Short mmCIF file of C-alpha atoms in Angstrom, two decimals:
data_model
loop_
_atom_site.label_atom_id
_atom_site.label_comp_id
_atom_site.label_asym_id
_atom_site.label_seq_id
_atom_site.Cartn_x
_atom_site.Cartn_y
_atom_site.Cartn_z
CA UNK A 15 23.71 -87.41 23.79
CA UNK A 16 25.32 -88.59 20.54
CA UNK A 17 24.55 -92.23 19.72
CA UNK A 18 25.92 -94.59 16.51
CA UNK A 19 22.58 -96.50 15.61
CA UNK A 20 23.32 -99.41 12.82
CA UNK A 21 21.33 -100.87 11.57
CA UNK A 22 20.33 -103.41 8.71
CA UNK A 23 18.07 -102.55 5.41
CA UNK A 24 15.66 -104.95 3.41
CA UNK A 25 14.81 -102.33 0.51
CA UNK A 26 18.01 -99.72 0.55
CA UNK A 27 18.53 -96.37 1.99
CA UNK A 28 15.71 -94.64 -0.14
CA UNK A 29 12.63 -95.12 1.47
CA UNK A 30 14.15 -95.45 4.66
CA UNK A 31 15.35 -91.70 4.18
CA UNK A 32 11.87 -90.73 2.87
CA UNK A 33 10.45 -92.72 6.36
CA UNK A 34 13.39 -90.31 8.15
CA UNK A 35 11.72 -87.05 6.43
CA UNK A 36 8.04 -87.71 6.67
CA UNK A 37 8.70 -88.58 10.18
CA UNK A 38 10.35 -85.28 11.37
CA UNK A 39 7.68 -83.76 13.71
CA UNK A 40 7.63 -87.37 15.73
CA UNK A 41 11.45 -87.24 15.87
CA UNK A 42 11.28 -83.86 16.64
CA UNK A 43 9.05 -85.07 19.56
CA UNK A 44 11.80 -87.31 20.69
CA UNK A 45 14.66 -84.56 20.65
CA UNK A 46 16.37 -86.11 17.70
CA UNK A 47 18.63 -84.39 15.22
CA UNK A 48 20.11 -86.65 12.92
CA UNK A 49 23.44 -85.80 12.29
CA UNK A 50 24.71 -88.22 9.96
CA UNK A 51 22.71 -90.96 8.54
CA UNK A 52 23.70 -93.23 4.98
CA UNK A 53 24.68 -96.44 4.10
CA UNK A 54 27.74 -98.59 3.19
CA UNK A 55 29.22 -97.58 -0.36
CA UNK A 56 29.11 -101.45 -1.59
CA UNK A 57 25.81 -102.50 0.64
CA UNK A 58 22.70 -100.18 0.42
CA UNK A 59 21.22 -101.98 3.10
CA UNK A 60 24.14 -101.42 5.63
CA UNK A 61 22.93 -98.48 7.57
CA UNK A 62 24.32 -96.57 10.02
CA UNK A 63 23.27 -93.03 11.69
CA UNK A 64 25.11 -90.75 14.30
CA UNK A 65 21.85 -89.54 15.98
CA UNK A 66 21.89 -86.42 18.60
CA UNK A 67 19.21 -87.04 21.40
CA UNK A 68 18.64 -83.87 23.94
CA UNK A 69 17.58 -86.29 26.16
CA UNK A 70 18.14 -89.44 27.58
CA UNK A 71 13.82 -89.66 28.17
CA UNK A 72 13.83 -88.66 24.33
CA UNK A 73 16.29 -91.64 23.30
CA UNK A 74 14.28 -94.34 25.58
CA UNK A 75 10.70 -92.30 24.07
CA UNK A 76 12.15 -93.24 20.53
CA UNK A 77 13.49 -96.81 21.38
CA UNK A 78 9.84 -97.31 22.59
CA UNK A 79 7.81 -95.50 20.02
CA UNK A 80 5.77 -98.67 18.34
CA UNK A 81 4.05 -96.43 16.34
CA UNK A 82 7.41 -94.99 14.85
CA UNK A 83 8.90 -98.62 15.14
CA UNK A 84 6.09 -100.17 12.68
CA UNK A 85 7.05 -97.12 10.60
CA UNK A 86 10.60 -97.82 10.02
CA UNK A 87 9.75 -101.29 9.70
CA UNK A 88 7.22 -100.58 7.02
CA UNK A 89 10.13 -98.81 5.30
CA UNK A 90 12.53 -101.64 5.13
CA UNK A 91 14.35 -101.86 8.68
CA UNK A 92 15.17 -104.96 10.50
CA UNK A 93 14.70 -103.49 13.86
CA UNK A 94 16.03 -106.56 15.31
CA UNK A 95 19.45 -105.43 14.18
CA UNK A 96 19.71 -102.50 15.47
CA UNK A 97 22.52 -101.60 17.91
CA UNK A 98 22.52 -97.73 19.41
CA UNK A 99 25.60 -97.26 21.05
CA UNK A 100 25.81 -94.23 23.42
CA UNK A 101 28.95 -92.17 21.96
CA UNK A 102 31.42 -90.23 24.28
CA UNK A 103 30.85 -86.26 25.14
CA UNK A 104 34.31 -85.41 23.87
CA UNK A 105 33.74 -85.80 19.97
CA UNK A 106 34.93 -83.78 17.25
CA UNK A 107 32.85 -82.39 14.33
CA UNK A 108 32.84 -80.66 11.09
CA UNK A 109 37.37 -80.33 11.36
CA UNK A 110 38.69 -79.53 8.27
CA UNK A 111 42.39 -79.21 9.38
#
């Protein structure tokens, strides 16, 4: 299931993506391949992610991980701006014309 997560930044993409990478075996526990993740080009603390979760149990397991949660916080997210939004199954990827 491909969600859009935004959310907002209090110390820039940096160590959020170094959160992102020392995190990978607990994401991997969740079923989460991040497909896409960076931040507006004029506002480093604009975040937004295109997130692939194998399962719906594995999106709701992340959404309630508190131990992951006080990680990202800890890293400069203001998870009480975050917005997943479930995307539809007919997407296109990777098209190059």
């Amino acid at each position: 299931m491909l969600v859009k997560l935004t959310q907002d930044l209090k110390n820039g993409f940096a160590p959020w993506k170094a959160m992102l990478h020392e995190n990978g075996d607990k994401l991997k526990e969740h079923g989460v391949t991040c497909i896409f993740a960076g931040t507006e080009k004029d506002n480093d603390n604009k975040l937004i992610a295109i997130v692939d979760f194998a399962t719906q149990e594995g999106m709701m397991g992340f959404r309630n991980d508190d131990e992951l949660t006080q990680k990202r916080i800890a890293a400069g997210a203001m998870v009480e701006t975050t917005v997943m939004t479930p995307m539809t199954g007919e997407a296109v990827n990777n098209f190059a014309g």
